[in-house]
mmCIF file of C-alpha atoms (C1' of nucleotides) in Angstrom:
data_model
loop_
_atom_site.group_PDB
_atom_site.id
_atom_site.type_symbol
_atom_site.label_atom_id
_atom_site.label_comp_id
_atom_site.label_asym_id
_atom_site.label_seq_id
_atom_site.Cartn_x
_atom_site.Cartn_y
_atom_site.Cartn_z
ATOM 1 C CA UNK K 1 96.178 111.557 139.673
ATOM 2 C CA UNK K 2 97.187 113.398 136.655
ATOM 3 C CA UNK K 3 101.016 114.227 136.205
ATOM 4 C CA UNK K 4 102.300 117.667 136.954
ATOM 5 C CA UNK K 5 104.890 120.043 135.676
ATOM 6 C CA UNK K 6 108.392 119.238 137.414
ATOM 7 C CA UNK K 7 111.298 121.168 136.280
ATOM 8 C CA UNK K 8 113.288 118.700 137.150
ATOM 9 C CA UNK K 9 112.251 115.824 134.850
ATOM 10 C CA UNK K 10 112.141 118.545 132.167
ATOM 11 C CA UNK K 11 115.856 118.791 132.578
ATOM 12 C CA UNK K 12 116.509 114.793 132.943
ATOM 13 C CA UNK K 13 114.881 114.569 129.740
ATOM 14 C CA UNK K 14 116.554 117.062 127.863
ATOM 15 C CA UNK K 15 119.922 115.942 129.127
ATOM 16 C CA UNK K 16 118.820 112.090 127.782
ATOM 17 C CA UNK K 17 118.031 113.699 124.660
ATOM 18 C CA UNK K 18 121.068 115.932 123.857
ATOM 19 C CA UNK K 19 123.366 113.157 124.779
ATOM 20 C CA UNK K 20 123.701 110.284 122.243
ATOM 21 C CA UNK K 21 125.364 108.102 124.413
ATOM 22 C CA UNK K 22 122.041 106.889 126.200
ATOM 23 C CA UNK K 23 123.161 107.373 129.949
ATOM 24 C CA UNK K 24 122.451 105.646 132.975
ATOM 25 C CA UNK K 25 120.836 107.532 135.893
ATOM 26 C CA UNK K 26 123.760 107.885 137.333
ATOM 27 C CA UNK K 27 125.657 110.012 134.281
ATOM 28 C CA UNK K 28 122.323 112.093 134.336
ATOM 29 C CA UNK K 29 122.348 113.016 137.786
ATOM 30 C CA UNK K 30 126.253 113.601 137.543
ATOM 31 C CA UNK K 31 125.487 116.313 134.722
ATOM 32 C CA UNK K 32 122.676 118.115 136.135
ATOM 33 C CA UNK K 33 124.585 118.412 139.639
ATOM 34 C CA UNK K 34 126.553 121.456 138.962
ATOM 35 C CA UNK K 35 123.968 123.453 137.565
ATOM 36 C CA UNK K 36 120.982 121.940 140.116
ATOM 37 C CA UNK K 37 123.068 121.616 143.371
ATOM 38 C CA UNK K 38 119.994 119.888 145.509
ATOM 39 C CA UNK K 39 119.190 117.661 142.908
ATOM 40 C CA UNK K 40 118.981 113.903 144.502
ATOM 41 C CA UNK K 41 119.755 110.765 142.208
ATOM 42 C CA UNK K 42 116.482 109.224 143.848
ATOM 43 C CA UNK K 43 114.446 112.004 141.998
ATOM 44 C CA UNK K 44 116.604 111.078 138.270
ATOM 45 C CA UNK K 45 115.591 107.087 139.106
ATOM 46 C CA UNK K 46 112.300 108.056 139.882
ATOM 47 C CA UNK K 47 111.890 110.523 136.797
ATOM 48 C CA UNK K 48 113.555 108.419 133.899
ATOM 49 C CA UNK K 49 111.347 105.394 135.228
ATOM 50 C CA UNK K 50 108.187 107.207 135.073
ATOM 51 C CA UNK K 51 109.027 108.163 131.528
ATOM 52 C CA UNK K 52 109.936 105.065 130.487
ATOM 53 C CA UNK K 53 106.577 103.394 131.514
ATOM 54 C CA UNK K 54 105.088 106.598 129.707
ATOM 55 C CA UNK K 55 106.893 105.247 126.385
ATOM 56 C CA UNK K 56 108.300 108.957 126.431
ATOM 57 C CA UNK K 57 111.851 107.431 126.806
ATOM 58 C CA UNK K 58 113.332 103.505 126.124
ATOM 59 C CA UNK K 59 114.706 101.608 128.495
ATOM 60 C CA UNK K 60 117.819 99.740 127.342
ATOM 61 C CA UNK K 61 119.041 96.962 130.008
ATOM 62 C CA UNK K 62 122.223 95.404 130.470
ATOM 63 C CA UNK K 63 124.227 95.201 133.788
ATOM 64 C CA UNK K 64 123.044 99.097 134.274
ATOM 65 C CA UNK K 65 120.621 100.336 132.900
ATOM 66 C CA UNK K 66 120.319 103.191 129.901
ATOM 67 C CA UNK K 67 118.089 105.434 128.884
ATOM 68 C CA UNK K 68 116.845 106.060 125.137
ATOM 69 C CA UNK K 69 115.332 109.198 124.092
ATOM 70 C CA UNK K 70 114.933 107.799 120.574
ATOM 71 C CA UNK K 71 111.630 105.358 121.021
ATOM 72 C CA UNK K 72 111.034 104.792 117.361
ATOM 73 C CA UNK K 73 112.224 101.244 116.704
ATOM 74 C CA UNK K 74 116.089 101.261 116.235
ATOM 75 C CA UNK K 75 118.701 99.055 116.240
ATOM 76 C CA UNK K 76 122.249 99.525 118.737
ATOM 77 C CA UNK K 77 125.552 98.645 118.945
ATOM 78 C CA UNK K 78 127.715 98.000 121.941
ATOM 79 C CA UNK K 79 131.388 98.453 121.828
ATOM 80 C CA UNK K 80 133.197 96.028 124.090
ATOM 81 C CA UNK K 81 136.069 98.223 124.150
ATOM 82 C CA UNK K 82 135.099 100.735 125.213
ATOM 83 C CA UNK K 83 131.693 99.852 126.361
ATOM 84 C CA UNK K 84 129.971 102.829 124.417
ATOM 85 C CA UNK K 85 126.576 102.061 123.437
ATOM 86 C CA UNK K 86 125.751 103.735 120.278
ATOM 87 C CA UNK K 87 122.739 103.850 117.698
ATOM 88 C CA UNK K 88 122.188 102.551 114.154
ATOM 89 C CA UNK K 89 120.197 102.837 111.902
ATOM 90 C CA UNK K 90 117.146 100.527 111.606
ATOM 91 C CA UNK K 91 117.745 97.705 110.128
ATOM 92 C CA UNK K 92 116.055 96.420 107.022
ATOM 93 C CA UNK K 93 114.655 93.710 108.486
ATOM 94 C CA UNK K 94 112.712 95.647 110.904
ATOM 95 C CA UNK K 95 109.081 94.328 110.234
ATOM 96 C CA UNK K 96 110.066 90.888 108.800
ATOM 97 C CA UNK K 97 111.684 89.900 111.913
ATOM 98 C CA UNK K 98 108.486 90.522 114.029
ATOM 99 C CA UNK K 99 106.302 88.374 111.401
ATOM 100 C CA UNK K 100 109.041 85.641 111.826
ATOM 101 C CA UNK K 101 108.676 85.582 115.395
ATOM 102 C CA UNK K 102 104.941 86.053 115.324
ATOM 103 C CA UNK K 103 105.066 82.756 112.830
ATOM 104 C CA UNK K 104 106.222 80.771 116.134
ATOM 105 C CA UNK K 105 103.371 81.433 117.882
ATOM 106 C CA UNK K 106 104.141 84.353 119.835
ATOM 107 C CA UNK K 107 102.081 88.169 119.953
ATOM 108 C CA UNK K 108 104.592 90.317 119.645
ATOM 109 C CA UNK K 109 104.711 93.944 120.056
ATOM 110 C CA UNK K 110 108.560 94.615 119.363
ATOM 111 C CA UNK K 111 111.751 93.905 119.546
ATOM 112 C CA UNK K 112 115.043 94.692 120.863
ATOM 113 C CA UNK K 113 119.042 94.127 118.846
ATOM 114 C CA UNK K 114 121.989 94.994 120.006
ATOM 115 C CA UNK K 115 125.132 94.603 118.269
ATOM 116 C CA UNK K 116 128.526 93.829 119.596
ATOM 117 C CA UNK K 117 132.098 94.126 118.615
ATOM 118 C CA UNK K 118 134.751 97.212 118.080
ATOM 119 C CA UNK K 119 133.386 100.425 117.066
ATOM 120 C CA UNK K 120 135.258 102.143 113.901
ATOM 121 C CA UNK K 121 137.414 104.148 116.626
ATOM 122 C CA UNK K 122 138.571 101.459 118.983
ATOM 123 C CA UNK K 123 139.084 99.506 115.779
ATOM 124 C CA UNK K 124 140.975 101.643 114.807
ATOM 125 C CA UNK K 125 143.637 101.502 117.487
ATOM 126 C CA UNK K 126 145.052 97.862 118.064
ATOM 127 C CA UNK K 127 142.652 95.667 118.866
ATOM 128 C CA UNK K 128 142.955 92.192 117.585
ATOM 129 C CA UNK K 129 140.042 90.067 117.544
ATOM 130 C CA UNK U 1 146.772 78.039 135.813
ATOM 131 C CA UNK U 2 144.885 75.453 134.008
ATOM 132 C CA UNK U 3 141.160 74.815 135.382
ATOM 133 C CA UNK U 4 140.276 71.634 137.957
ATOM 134 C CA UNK U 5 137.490 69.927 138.247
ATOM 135 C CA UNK U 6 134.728 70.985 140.245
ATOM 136 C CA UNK U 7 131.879 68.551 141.136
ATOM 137 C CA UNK U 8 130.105 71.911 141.905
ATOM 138 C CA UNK U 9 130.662 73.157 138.598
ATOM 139 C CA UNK U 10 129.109 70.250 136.962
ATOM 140 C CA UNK U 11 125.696 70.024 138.447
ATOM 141 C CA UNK U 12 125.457 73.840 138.013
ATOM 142 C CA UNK U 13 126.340 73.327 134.520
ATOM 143 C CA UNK U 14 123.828 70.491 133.849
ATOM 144 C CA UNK U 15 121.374 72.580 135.922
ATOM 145 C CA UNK U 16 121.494 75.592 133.336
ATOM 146 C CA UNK U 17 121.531 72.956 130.408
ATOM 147 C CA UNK U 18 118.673 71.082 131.561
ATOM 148 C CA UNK U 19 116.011 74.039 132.552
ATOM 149 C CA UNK U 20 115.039 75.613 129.433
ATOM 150 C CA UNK U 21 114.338 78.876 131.204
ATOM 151 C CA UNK U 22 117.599 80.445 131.560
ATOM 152 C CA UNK U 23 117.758 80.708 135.142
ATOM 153 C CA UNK U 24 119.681 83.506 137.070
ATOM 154 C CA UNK U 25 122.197 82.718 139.497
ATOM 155 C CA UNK U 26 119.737 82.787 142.710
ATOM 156 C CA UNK U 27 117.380 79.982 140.398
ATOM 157 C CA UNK U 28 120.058 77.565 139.914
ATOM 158 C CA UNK U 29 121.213 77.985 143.934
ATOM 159 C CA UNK U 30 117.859 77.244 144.913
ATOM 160 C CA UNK U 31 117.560 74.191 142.719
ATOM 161 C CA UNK U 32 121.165 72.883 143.811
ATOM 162 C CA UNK U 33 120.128 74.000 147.994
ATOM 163 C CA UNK U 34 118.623 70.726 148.835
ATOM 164 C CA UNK U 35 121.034 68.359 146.969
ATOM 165 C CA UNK U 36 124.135 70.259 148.272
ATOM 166 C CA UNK U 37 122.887 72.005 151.445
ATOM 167 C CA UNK U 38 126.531 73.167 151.789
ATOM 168 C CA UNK U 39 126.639 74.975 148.504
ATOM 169 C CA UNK U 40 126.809 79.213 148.581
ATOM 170 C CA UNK U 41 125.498 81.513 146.315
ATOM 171 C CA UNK U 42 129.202 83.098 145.779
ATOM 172 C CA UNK U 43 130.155 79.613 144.125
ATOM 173 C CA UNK U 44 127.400 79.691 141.911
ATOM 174 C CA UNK U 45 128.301 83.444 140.710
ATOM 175 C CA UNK U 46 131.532 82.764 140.551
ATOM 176 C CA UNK U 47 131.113 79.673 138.149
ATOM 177 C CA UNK U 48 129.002 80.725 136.158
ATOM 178 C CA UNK U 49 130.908 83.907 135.163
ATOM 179 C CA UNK U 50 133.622 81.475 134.712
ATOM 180 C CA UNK U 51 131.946 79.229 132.381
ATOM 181 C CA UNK U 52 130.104 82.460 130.343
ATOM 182 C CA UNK U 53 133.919 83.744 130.244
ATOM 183 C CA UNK U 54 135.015 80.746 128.518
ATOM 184 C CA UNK U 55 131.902 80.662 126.270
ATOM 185 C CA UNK U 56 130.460 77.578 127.364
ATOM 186 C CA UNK U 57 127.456 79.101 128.879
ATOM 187 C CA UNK U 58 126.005 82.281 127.251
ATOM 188 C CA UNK U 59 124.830 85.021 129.120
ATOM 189 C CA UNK U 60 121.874 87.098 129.139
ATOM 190 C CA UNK U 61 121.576 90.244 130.646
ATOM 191 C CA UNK U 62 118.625 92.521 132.306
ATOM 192 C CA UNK U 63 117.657 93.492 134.972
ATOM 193 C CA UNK U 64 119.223 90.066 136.737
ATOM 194 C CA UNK U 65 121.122 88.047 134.659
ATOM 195 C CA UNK U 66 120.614 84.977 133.314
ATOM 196 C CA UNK U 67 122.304 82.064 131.615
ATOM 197 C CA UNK U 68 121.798 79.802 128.636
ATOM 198 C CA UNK U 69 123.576 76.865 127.965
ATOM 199 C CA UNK U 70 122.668 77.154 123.805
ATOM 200 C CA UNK U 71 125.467 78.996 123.171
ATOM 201 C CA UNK U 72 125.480 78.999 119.352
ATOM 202 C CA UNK U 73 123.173 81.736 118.474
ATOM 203 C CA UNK U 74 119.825 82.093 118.206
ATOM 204 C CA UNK U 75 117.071 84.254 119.806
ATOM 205 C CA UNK U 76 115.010 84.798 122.342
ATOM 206 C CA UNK U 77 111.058 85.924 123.282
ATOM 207 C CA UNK U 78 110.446 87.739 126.553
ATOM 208 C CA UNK U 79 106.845 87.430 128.270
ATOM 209 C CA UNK U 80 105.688 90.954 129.079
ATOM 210 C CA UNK U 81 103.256 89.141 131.895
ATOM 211 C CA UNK U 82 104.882 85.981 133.342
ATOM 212 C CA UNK U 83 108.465 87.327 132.376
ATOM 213 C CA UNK U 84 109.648 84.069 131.059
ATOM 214 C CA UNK U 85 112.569 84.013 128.998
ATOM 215 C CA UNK U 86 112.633 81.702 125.536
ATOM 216 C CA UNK U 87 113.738 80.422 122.986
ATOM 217 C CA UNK U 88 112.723 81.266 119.583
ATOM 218 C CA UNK U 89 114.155 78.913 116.441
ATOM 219 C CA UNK U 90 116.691 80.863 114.742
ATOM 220 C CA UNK U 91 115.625 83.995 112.773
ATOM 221 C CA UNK U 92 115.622 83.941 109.157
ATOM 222 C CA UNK U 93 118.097 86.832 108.977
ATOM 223 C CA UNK U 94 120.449 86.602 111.258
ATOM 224 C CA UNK U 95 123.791 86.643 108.841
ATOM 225 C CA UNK U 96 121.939 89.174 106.611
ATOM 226 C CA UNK U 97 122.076 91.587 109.671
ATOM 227 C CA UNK U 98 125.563 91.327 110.878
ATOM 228 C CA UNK U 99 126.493 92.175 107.581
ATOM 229 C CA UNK U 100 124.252 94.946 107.417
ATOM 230 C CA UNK U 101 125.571 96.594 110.522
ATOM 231 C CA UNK U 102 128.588 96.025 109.128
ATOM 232 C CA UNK U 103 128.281 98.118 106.043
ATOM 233 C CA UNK U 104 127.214 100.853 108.730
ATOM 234 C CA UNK U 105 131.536 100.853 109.608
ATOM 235 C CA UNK U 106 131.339 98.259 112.529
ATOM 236 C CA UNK U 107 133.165 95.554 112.851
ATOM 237 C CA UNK U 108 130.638 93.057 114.247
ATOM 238 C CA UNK U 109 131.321 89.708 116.066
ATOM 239 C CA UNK U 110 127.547 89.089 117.259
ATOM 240 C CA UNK U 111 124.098 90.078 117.874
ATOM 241 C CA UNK U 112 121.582 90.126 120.642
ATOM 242 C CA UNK U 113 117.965 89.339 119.198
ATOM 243 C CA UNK U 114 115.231 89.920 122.086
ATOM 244 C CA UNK U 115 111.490 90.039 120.995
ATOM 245 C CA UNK U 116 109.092 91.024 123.555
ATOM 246 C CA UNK U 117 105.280 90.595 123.511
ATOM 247 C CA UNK U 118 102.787 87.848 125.158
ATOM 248 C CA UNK U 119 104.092 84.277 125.511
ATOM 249 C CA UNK U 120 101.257 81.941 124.060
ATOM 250 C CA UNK U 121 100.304 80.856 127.390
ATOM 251 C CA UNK U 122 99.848 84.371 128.997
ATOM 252 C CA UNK U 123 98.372 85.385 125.520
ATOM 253 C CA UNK U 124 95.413 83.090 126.135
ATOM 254 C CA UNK U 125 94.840 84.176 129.581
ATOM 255 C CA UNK U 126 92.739 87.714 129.710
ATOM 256 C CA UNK U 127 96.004 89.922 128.398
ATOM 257 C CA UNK U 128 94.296 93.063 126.099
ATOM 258 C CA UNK U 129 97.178 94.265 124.066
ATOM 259 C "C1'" DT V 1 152.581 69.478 147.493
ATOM 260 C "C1'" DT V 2 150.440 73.218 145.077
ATOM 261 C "C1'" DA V 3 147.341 75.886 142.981
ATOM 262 C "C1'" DG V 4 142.481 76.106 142.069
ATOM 263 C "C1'" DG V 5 137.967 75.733 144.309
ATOM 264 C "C1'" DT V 6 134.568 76.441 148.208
ATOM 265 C "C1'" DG V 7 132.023 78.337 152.142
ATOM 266 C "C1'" DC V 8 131.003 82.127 154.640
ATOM 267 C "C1'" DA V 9 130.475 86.661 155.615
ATOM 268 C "C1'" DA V 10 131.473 91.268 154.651
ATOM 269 C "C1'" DA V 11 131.719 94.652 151.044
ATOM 270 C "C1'" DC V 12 129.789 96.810 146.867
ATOM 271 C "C1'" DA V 13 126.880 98.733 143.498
ATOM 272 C "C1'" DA V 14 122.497 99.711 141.325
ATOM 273 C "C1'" DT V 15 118.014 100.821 142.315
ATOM 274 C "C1'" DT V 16 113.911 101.438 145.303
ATOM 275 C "C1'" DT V 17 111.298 103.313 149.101
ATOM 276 C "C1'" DG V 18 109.455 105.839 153.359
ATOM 277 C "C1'" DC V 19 109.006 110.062 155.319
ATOM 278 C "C1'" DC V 20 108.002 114.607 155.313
ATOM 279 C "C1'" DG V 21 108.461 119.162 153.631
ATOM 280 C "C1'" DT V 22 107.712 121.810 148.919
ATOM 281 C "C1'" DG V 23 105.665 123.260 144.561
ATOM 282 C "C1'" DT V 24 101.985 122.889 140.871
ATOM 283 C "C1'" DT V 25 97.419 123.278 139.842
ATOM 284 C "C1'" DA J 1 93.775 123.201 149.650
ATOM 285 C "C1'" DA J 2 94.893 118.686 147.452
ATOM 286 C "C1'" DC J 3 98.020 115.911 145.910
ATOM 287 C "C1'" DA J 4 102.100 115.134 142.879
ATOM 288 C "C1'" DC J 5 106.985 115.866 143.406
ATOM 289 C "C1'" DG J 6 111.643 116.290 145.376
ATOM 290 C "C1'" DG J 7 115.342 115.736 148.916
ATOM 291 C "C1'" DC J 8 117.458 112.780 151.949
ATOM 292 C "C1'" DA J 9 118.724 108.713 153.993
ATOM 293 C "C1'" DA J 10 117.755 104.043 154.948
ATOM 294 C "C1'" DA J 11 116.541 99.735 152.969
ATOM 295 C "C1'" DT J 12 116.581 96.189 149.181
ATOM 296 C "C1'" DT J 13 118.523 93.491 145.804
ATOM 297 C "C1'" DG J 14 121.959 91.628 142.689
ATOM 298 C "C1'" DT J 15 126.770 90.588 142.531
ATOM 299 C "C1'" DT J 16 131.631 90.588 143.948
ATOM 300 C "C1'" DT J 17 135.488 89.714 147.053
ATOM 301 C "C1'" DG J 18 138.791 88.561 151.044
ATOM 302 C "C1'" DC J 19 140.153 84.950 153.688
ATOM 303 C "C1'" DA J 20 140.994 80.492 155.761
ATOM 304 C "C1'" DC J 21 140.116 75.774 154.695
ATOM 305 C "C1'" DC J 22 139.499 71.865 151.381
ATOM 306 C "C1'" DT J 23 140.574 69.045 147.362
ATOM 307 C "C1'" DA J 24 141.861 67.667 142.591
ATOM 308 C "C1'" DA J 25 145.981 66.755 140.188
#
DNA sequence: TTAGGTGCAAACAATTTGCCGTGTT
DNA sequence: AACACGGCAAATTGTTTGCACCTAA
């Protein structure tokens, strides 16, 4: 019943938390590859989903998903440019927002915001709104 | 170039606009089925990514998408138990925080507000936080 | 008449699962 | 030894697309 050592989710979680760009399962198991050659990308789904029921990483959906090392309450942004998905930091409004929604009748145990527009380097370049 | 009308279009339209639960794609083809037995699934993907491309419906993504018809923006409350999606009244701060990511060096053009918890319904059922 | 729209089926892409051998405890 | 874990491939599920026909303008 209880959960074992695996050196391979050792390594899927390091790689989610060294990168800050939250991969998918798919970028994971394209890093780890080279340097574990028999590594299947059933074993990173199955890994990154047990951790994220676990609470030891965040799940972050959209049309793939993305995994979050961070789990602390934070806020993102999403560059729809060039479709990086990046962190910020928490916004001020962190706990109010909660107590609003809780006002409207709801129990709720957190929240998720995402931001979208041009991050300062695609900004940078030409992009017109 | 410019767009036709589509009788199909319509009713999928209204059907988005009338449910309140921001059905997916496969929701709004099973509602249509029996009114337009000759109706396909592809036709309702492809209109609806039509009309969330011209920003008259909004979308909402997951795990499966789904679509809103309230496109002016607002929030929403996701039901940890019964997985209903709805909607919340507006939150208190929702120009305070674009403008707080945007002192962070973003150029922001919108937000995604998700709060996640027990819907009142499944909250008064036997759900233990 | 002429694009745009539709139905249908095949193609895709992301994720899950069954099976069976392997590794941790 | 027991049972969680991993590899592999097949199966599911959500979504897109090619093509020939239909229909609004």
């Amino acid at each position: 019943m209880a959960q074992r050592f695996s050196h391979q989710r050792e390594r899927i979680y390091q790689t989610v938390l060294e990168r800050r760009d939250h991969p998918t399962a798919e970028m994971v198991y394209q890093q780890l590859k080279p340097e574990m050659p028999r590594l299947s990308l059933g074993t990173v789904y199955r890994n990154l989903q047990q951790m994220a029921r676990e609470g030891r990483l965040a799940e972050v959906d959209g049309p793939v998903t993305r995994f979050d090392a961070v789990t602390r309450p934070h806020t993102h942004f999403q560059c729809r440019f060039c479709g990086a998905l990046m962190d910020l930091e928490a916004m001020p409004y962190d706990e109010a927002l909660d107590r609003a929604a809780a006002a409207q009748g709801y129990q709720v145990t957190g929240h998720s915001l995402v931001f979208t527009g041009a991050c300062p380097r695609c900004a940078a370049q030409e992009h017109p709104a």
